[in-house]
Amino acid sequence: MSEIKVEQFPVKLETEKHLKYLKELNNHQDELEYWLTEALRLNGIYWGVTAACILKHPEIYDFKEMTKFILSCQNEDGGFGGCTDHDSHLLYTLSAIQVLVICDTLSEVDKDKVVEYVSKLQNPDGSFSGDEWGEVDTRFSYCALSCLKMLHRLDAVDVPKAVEYIKKCMNFDGGFGSIESAESHSGQIFCCVGALAIVDRLDVVDADKLGWWLAERQLPNGGLNGRPEKLEDVCYSWWVLSSLSIIDRIHWINKEKLINFILSCQDADTGGFSDRPGDMVDVFHTLFGVTGLSLLGYPNLDKIDPVYCMPVSAIERLNIKTRTYNQI
Ligand code: GRG
């Protein structure tokens, strides 16, 4: 594969600006938006710290403070809420474990309680509910299996049943939806393919059929959409590319065109990435802009693991990686 060079592109990655943006995320406590997003605080921390790691400057955050906050979000039931005193949900529990792994402070959490919380959410058909209220979604299968794998406790759930459920969510086009019979969507495909990779069951996937569907997500402007007839969005640079990487088809995308699109979604003044050029930036799209570039082999970025969406170095420390994934 040809090496990507910064000079190939009319716009360069504004690394310093992005780091400044990420560092100052917590300085907006006088703004309504800061409090409207309180319920997602734990996800936001995971998005920010992972982006900072991939930009090679994790030190912009205080890992000790971060760990203290994460631990304050764990509830009696063993799960984590999106903020201190918020109800537990698998979405936040995964972010909590991811951040603790990145900070190398996983030893500070009561792991048995986390395992108990996660395993209780598996249903008899193998699916997972997101919380005690019972909504089922393949996102939650991914969250549960990723958490348990990082805790070295996959034995706490019925893995063959979990795979059976994911198989039921596979569609005629090779993709996966949020539940049985739901339309294929690349966000859900990441969850299902990632979950299958975690339990070493990628044999379930029809890689050529799925790879074809995923490659068709690239639009003439280079950006990727999440499903047919929809608009491009920087976040699909992650959901689509990581899935292609896991099934060894990442080279089916035109990488130069996608890099150009991702770089056009940066705000060169404030730092950060938006979904499409000219829109407001946010930390969610900033993570997926940066991780997309990393998967595409853009220079001076750390490597991201396509299955866990975490720095490869953090996953290696856990000793759970099953194989090496090719970046472009
Ligand atoms: C560790 C990265 C990571 C994730 C944890 C929660 C989760 C697991 C994955 C979410 C996957 C997902 C469903 C992503 C899609 C998010 C998104 C932008 C949805 C928008 O859906 P629509 O229907 O947008 O509003 P489209 O683009 O289809 O019009």
Tab-separated table of C-alpha atoms and ligand atoms in Angstrom:
chain	number	residue	atom	x	y	z
A	1	MET	CA	0.000	0.000	0.000
A	2	SER	CA	1.308	3.472	-0.847
A	3	GLU	CA	2.273	5.640	2.093
A	4	ILE	CA	0.084	8.656	2.818
A	5	LYS	CA	1.918	12.004	2.917
A	6	VAL	CA	0.586	15.223	4.456
A	7	GLU	CA	1.583	17.191	1.314
A	8	GLN	CA	-0.803	15.142	-0.846
A	9	PHE	CA	-3.778	17.050	0.579
A	10	PRO	CA	-4.767	20.700	0.102
A	11	VAL	CA	-5.782	20.908	3.784
A	12	LYS	CA	-3.634	19.625	6.671
A	13	LEU	CA	-4.717	18.153	9.994
A	14	GLU	CA	-4.919	20.972	12.584
A	15	THR	CA	-3.493	18.872	15.412
A	16	GLU	CA	-2.670	21.773	17.775
A	17	LYS	CA	-6.128	23.300	17.349
A	18	HIS	CA	-7.832	19.958	17.987
A	19	LEU	CA	-5.804	19.416	21.151
A	20	LYS	CA	-6.721	22.887	22.396
A	21	TYR	CA	-10.397	22.169	21.642
A	22	LEU	CA	-10.244	18.829	23.495
A	23	LYS	CA	-8.374	20.293	26.459
A	24	GLU	CA	-10.906	23.084	26.924
A	25	LEU	CA	-14.034	20.896	26.695
A	26	ASN	CA	-14.541	21.088	30.438
A	27	ASN	CA	-14.232	24.893	30.531
A	28	HIS	CA	-17.743	25.582	29.265
A	29	GLN	CA	-19.659	25.216	32.499
A	30	ASP	CA	-21.362	28.581	31.993
A	31	GLU	CA	-23.018	27.304	28.788
A	32	LEU	CA	-26.422	25.612	28.569
A	33	GLU	CA	-25.077	22.941	26.209
A	34	TYR	CA	-22.622	21.756	28.883
A	35	TRP	CA	-25.495	20.939	31.235
A	36	LEU	CA	-27.786	19.592	28.500
A	37	THR	CA	-25.113	16.994	27.750
A	38	GLU	CA	-24.574	16.056	31.425
A	39	ALA	CA	-26.233	12.661	30.929
A	40	LEU	CA	-23.551	11.816	28.371
A	41	ARG	CA	-20.580	13.060	30.419
A	42	LEU	CA	-18.963	9.629	30.690
A	43	ASN	CA	-19.272	8.988	26.952
A	44	GLY	CA	-17.832	12.467	26.342
A	45	ILE	CA	-14.782	11.693	28.482
A	46	TYR	CA	-14.170	8.490	26.520
A	47	TRP	CA	-14.521	10.327	23.174
A	48	GLY	CA	-12.159	13.105	24.306
A	49	VAL	CA	-9.441	10.994	25.884
A	50	THR	CA	-9.367	8.534	22.985
A	51	ALA	CA	-9.038	11.389	20.472
A	52	ALA	CA	-6.224	12.926	22.557
A	53	CYS	CA	-4.394	9.578	22.637
A	54	ILE	CA	-4.648	9.140	18.872
A	55	LEU	CA	-3.365	12.718	18.437
A	56	LYS	CA	-0.429	11.551	20.634
A	57	HIS	CA	-1.093	13.945	23.531
A	58	PRO	CA	-2.948	12.062	26.271
A	59	GLU	CA	-1.253	14.316	28.853
A	60	ILE	CA	-3.708	17.136	28.074
A	61	TYR	CA	-5.965	15.334	30.563
A	62	ASP	CA	-5.374	14.530	34.237
A	63	PHE	CA	-5.796	10.719	34.405
A	64	LYS	CA	-6.007	10.772	38.204
A	65	GLU	CA	-8.907	13.238	38.205
A	66	MET	CA	-10.560	11.361	35.369
A	67	THR	CA	-10.363	8.045	37.229
A	68	LYS	CA	-11.821	9.649	40.354
A	69	PHE	CA	-14.774	10.980	38.375
A	70	ILE	CA	-15.370	7.662	36.570
A	71	LEU	CA	-15.372	5.749	39.864
A	72	SER	CA	-17.904	8.244	41.253
A	73	CYS	CA	-20.324	7.177	38.483
A	74	GLN	CA	-20.474	3.515	39.581
A	75	ASN	CA	-23.766	2.569	41.232
A	76	GLU	CA	-24.711	-0.048	43.820
A	77	ASP	CA	-25.860	-2.411	41.039
A	78	GLY	CA	-22.282	-2.446	39.681
A	79	GLY	CA	-23.067	-0.518	36.487
A	80	PHE	CA	-22.124	3.065	35.638
A	81	GLY	CA	-24.341	6.063	34.993
A	82	GLY	CA	-23.508	8.807	32.483
A	83	CYS	CA	-22.669	11.112	35.399
A	84	THR	CA	-22.482	10.863	39.193
A	85	ASP	CA	-25.895	9.812	40.625
A	86	HIS	CA	-27.319	8.855	37.223
A	87	ASP	CA	-28.848	5.411	36.574
A	88	SER	CA	-26.669	2.622	35.228
A	89	HIS	CA	-26.676	1.702	31.547
A	90	LEU	CA	-24.429	-0.530	29.422
A	91	LEU	CA	-23.533	2.428	27.172
A	92	TYR	CA	-21.898	4.256	30.100
A	93	THR	CA	-20.530	1.108	31.680
A	94	LEU	CA	-18.531	0.404	28.526
A	95	SER	CA	-17.214	3.994	28.376
A	96	ALA	CA	-16.189	3.741	32.051
A	97	ILE	CA	-14.224	0.538	31.512
A	98	GLN	CA	-12.633	1.936	28.335
A	99	VAL	CA	-11.440	5.085	30.122
A	100	LEU	CA	-10.104	3.102	33.090
A	101	VAL	CA	-8.186	0.858	30.675
A	102	ILE	CA	-6.763	3.895	28.865
A	103	CYS	CA	-5.770	5.487	32.212
A	104	ASP	CA	-4.350	2.109	33.326
A	105	THR	CA	-6.455	2.314	36.505
A	106	LEU	CA	-8.744	-0.681	35.946
A	107	SER	CA	-7.414	-2.212	39.181
A	108	GLU	CA	-9.240	0.527	41.137
A	109	VAL	CA	-12.737	-0.648	40.182
A	110	ASP	CA	-14.814	-3.423	41.772
A	111	LYS	CA	-14.670	-5.705	38.717
A	112	ASP	CA	-16.901	-8.455	40.121
A	113	LYS	CA	-19.730	-5.965	40.543
A	114	VAL	CA	-19.338	-4.759	36.961
A	115	VAL	CA	-19.375	-8.357	35.704
A	116	GLU	CA	-22.503	-9.076	37.756
A	117	TYR	CA	-24.264	-6.000	36.320
A	118	VAL	CA	-23.375	-6.811	32.720
A	119	SER	CA	-24.129	-10.526	32.855
A	120	LYS	CA	-27.577	-9.976	34.416
A	121	LEU	CA	-28.568	-7.992	31.308
A	122	GLN	CA	-28.333	-11.021	28.993
A	123	ASN	CA	-31.756	-12.306	27.931
A	124	PRO	CA	-32.691	-15.977	27.352
A	125	ASP	CA	-32.443	-15.507	23.537
A	126	GLY	CA	-28.823	-14.327	23.898
A	127	SER	CA	-29.554	-10.631	23.291
A	128	PHE	CA	-28.674	-7.928	25.829
A	129	SER	CA	-30.836	-5.221	27.345
A	130	GLY	CA	-29.210	-1.829	27.820
A	131	ASP	CA	-30.449	-1.452	31.391
A	132	GLU	CA	-33.086	-2.652	33.825
A	133	TRP	CA	-35.866	-1.222	31.607
A	134	GLY	CA	-35.235	-3.872	28.981
A	135	GLU	CA	-34.626	-2.190	25.588
A	136	VAL	CA	-32.786	-4.654	23.338
A	137	ASP	CA	-30.307	-3.544	20.662
A	138	THR	CA	-27.211	-5.071	19.042
A	139	ARG	CA	-25.320	-2.019	20.408
A	140	PHE	CA	-25.800	-3.561	23.836
A	141	SER	CA	-24.460	-6.959	22.712
A	142	TYR	CA	-21.281	-5.148	21.670
A	143	CYS	CA	-21.061	-3.120	24.909
A	144	ALA	CA	-21.514	-6.212	27.075
A	145	LEU	CA	-19.021	-8.401	25.215
A	146	SER	CA	-16.423	-5.635	24.930
A	147	CYS	CA	-16.659	-4.888	28.686
A	148	LEU	CA	-16.430	-8.523	29.681
A	149	LYS	CA	-13.530	-9.213	27.335
A	150	MET	CA	-11.582	-6.276	28.826
A	151	LEU	CA	-12.337	-7.654	32.286
A	152	HIS	CA	-11.246	-11.161	31.125
A	153	ARG	CA	-14.689	-12.457	32.139
A	154	LEU	CA	-16.473	-13.584	28.946
A	155	ASP	CA	-17.190	-16.786	30.863
A	156	ALA	CA	-19.868	-14.867	32.829
A	157	VAL	CA	-22.316	-14.920	29.875
A	158	ASP	CA	-23.580	-17.424	27.318
A	159	VAL	CA	-21.370	-16.531	24.330
A	160	PRO	CA	-22.859	-19.073	21.839
A	161	LYS	CA	-26.340	-17.666	22.583
A	162	ALA	CA	-25.052	-14.104	22.139
A	163	VAL	CA	-23.685	-15.111	18.713
A	164	GLU	CA	-26.948	-16.844	17.816
A	165	TYR	CA	-28.838	-13.597	18.503
A	166	ILE	CA	-26.419	-11.478	16.434
A	167	LYS	CA	-26.819	-13.988	13.571
A	168	LYS	CA	-30.576	-13.429	13.674
A	169	CYS	CA	-29.966	-9.698	13.116
A	170	MET	CA	-28.021	-10.333	9.889
A	171	ASN	CA	-29.818	-9.231	6.708
A	172	PHE	CA	-29.916	-10.444	3.075
A	173	ASP	CA	-27.441	-7.671	2.136
A	174	GLY	CA	-24.800	-9.016	4.539
A	175	GLY	CA	-25.322	-6.146	7.003
A	176	PHE	CA	-26.835	-6.051	10.479
A	177	GLY	CA	-29.576	-4.033	12.162
A	178	SER	CA	-30.417	-3.008	15.716
A	179	ILE	CA	-32.781	-5.957	16.286
A	180	GLU	CA	-34.089	-8.886	14.211
A	181	SER	CA	-35.524	-7.720	10.822
A	182	ALA	CA	-34.254	-4.161	11.273
A	183	GLU	CA	-32.592	-2.387	8.329
A	184	SER	CA	-28.802	-2.668	7.956
A	185	HIS	CA	-27.019	0.376	9.326
A	186	SER	CA	-23.263	0.807	9.499
A	187	GLY	CA	-23.325	1.781	13.181
A	188	GLN	CA	-25.025	-1.501	14.010
A	189	ILE	CA	-22.711	-3.339	11.626
A	190	PHE	CA	-19.718	-2.072	13.616
A	191	CYS	CA	-21.400	-3.372	16.786
A	192	CYS	CA	-22.177	-6.816	15.352
A	193	VAL	CA	-18.898	-7.341	13.496
A	194	GLY	CA	-16.973	-5.987	16.513
A	195	ALA	CA	-18.868	-8.281	18.896
A	196	LEU	CA	-18.213	-11.276	16.643
A	197	ALA	CA	-14.501	-10.368	16.453
A	198	ILE	CA	-14.339	-10.127	20.264
A	199	VAL	CA	-15.640	-13.688	20.625
A	200	ASP	CA	-13.627	-14.920	17.615
A	201	ARG	CA	-16.706	-15.781	15.508
A	202	LEU	CA	-16.120	-13.735	12.327
A	203	ASP	CA	-16.912	-16.914	10.391
A	204	VAL	CA	-20.564	-15.847	10.793
A	205	VAL	CA	-19.989	-12.876	8.447
A	206	ASP	CA	-20.179	-13.046	4.632
A	207	ALA	CA	-17.155	-10.756	4.250
A	208	ASP	CA	-17.444	-10.174	0.478
A	209	LYS	CA	-21.147	-9.391	0.586
A	210	LEU	CA	-20.808	-7.151	3.642
A	211	GLY	CA	-17.631	-5.535	2.291
A	212	TRP	CA	-19.442	-4.662	-0.941
A	213	TRP	CA	-22.344	-3.051	0.953
A	214	LEU	CA	-19.928	-1.089	3.151
A	215	ALA	CA	-17.777	0.070	0.216
A	216	GLU	CA	-20.927	1.357	-1.484
A	217	ARG	CA	-21.303	3.824	1.387
A	218	GLN	CA	-18.673	6.083	-0.232
A	219	LEU	CA	-20.283	9.038	-2.032
A	220	PRO	CA	-18.834	11.079	-4.924
A	221	ASN	CA	-17.557	13.736	-2.451
A	222	GLY	CA	-15.467	11.033	-0.731
A	223	GLY	CA	-17.516	10.955	2.505
A	224	LEU	CA	-19.345	7.866	3.756
A	225	ASN	CA	-23.014	7.492	4.645
A	226	GLY	CA	-24.478	5.038	7.148
A	227	ARG	CA	-27.015	3.429	4.799
A	228	PRO	CA	-28.310	3.876	1.229
A	229	GLU	CA	-29.831	7.220	0.207
A	230	LYS	CA	-28.532	9.031	3.304
A	231	LEU	CA	-26.093	11.907	3.730
A	232	GLU	CA	-22.391	11.514	4.421
A	233	ASP	CA	-21.194	12.104	7.995
A	234	VAL	CA	-17.696	12.038	9.476
A	235	CYS	CA	-18.744	9.496	12.108
A	236	TYR	CA	-19.277	6.872	9.384
A	237	SER	CA	-15.582	7.188	8.620
A	238	TRP	CA	-15.351	5.177	11.826
A	239	TRP	CA	-18.359	2.844	11.709
A	240	VAL	CA	-17.767	1.844	8.067
A	241	LEU	CA	-13.956	1.814	8.000
A	242	SER	CA	-13.522	-0.093	11.262
A	243	SER	CA	-15.966	-2.757	10.026
A	244	LEU	CA	-14.090	-3.004	6.713
A	245	SER	CA	-10.811	-3.237	8.603
A	246	ILE	CA	-12.093	-6.069	10.815
A	247	ILE	CA	-13.156	-8.065	7.730
A	248	ASP	CA	-9.932	-7.179	5.865
A	249	ARG	CA	-11.607	-5.101	3.138
A	250	ILE	CA	-10.497	-1.567	4.128
A	251	HIS	CA	-8.690	-1.167	0.790
A	252	TRP	CA	-12.099	-1.230	-0.968
A	253	ILE	CA	-12.479	2.461	-0.047
A	254	ASN	CA	-10.829	5.334	-1.924
A	255	LYS	CA	-8.630	6.522	0.926
A	256	GLU	CA	-7.435	9.832	-0.599
A	257	LYS	CA	-11.006	10.965	-1.272
A	258	LEU	CA	-12.103	10.027	2.236
A	259	ILE	CA	-9.111	11.782	3.851
A	260	ASN	CA	-9.984	14.917	1.888
A	261	PHE	CA	-13.570	14.709	3.100
A	262	ILE	CA	-12.592	14.168	6.756
A	263	LEU	CA	-10.113	17.069	6.665
A	264	SER	CA	-12.802	19.318	5.170
A	265	CYS	CA	-14.928	18.716	8.305
A	266	GLN	CA	-12.375	20.342	10.645
A	267	ASP	CA	-12.955	23.813	12.023
A	268	ALA	CA	-9.550	25.384	11.462
A	269	ASP	CA	-10.364	28.255	13.862
A	270	THR	CA	-11.843	26.545	16.907
A	271	GLY	CA	-10.472	23.030	16.380
A	272	GLY	CA	-12.725	19.961	16.422
A	273	PHE	CA	-14.641	18.173	13.672
A	274	SER	CA	-18.290	18.410	12.627
A	275	ASP	CA	-20.477	15.881	10.802
A	276	ARG	CA	-20.187	17.786	7.489
A	277	PRO	CA	-18.188	20.822	6.343
A	278	GLY	CA	-19.345	24.073	7.957
A	279	ASP	CA	-21.471	22.552	10.752
A	280	MET	CA	-20.823	22.969	14.492
A	281	VAL	CA	-18.018	20.821	15.876
A	282	ASP	CA	-18.502	18.373	18.758
A	283	VAL	CA	-16.360	15.822	20.576
A	284	PHE	CA	-18.205	12.786	19.123
A	285	HIS	CA	-17.374	13.771	15.538
A	286	THR	CA	-13.889	14.864	16.596
A	287	LEU	CA	-13.136	11.356	17.851
A	288	PHE	CA	-14.394	9.702	14.691
A	289	GLY	CA	-12.632	12.171	12.378
A	290	VAL	CA	-9.333	11.472	14.101
A	291	THR	CA	-9.827	7.690	14.374
A	292	GLY	CA	-10.921	7.523	10.720
A	293	LEU	CA	-7.688	9.280	9.716
A	294	SER	CA	-5.699	6.879	11.891
A	295	LEU	CA	-7.255	3.836	10.185
A	296	LEU	CA	-6.459	5.426	6.825
A	297	GLY	CA	-2.772	5.702	7.751
A	298	TYR	CA	-2.634	9.526	7.994
A	299	PRO	CA	0.839	10.511	9.318
A	300	ASN	CA	1.723	11.343	12.948
A	301	LEU	CA	-1.245	9.643	14.561
A	302	ASP	CA	-1.250	6.753	17.006
A	303	LYS	CA	-2.879	3.513	15.938
A	304	ILE	CA	-6.480	2.771	16.867
A	305	ASP	CA	-7.825	-0.745	17.381
A	306	PRO	CA	-10.822	-1.208	15.029
A	307	VAL	CA	-12.623	-3.658	17.318
A	308	TYR	CA	-12.407	-1.766	20.624
A	309	CYS	CA	-12.060	1.808	19.280
A	310	MET	CA	-9.227	2.338	21.723
A	311	PRO	CA	-5.519	3.018	21.276
A	312	VAL	CA	-3.728	-0.175	20.182
A	313	SER	CA	-1.220	0.416	23.013
A	314	ALA	CA	-4.012	0.201	25.638
A	315	ILE	CA	-5.400	-3.014	24.134
A	316	GLU	CA	-1.924	-4.549	24.001
A	317	ARG	CA	-1.490	-3.823	27.715
A	318	LEU	CA	-4.609	-5.894	28.390
A	319	ASN	CA	-3.284	-8.785	26.367
A	320	ILE	CA	-6.662	-9.504	24.759
A	321	LYS	CA	-5.969	-8.822	21.115
A	322	THR	CA	-6.743	-11.793	18.916
A	323	ARG	CA	-4.955	-10.657	15.749
A	324	THR	CA	-3.356	-7.696	14.006
A	325	TYR	CA	-5.630	-5.606	11.816
A	326	ASN	CA	-4.296	-4.047	8.641
A	327	GLN	CA	-4.553	-0.311	8.378
A	328	ILE	CA	-4.532	0.928	4.762
B	1	GRG	C1	-16.854	1.948	21.418
B	1	GRG	C2	-17.106	3.449	19.439
B	1	GRG	C3	-17.755	2.618	20.464
B	1	GRG	C4	-19.112	2.489	20.496
B	1	GRG	C5	-19.890	1.709	21.474
B	1	GRG	C6	-22.955	2.710	21.187
B	1	GRG	C7	-22.095	1.947	20.261
B	1	GRG	C8	-21.067	1.005	20.828
B	1	GRG	C9	-22.207	2.078	18.935
B	1	GRG	C10	-23.203	2.943	18.260
B	1	GRG	C11	-23.311	2.538	16.826
B	1	GRG	C12	-24.301	3.378	16.085
B	1	GRG	C13	-25.692	2.902	16.066
B	1	GRG	C14	-23.872	4.468	15.418
B	1	GRG	C15	-24.700	5.336	14.598
B	1	GRG	C16	-24.852	6.683	15.223
B	1	GRG	C17	-25.609	7.619	14.345
B	1	GRG	C18	-24.919	8.752	13.742
B	1	GRG	C19	-26.902	7.414	14.143
B	1	GRG	C20	-27.690	8.312	13.299
B	1	GRG	O1	-28.734	7.581	12.757
B	1	GRG	P1	-29.720	8.341	11.788
B	1	GRG	O2	-30.763	7.411	11.335
B	1	GRG	O3	-28.693	8.778	10.694
B	1	GRG	O4	-30.174	9.609	12.440
B	1	GRG	P2	-28.553	8.449	9.156
B	1	GRG	O5	-27.118	8.811	8.872
B	1	GRG	O6	-28.826	6.989	8.940
B	1	GRG	O7	-29.510	9.356	8.491
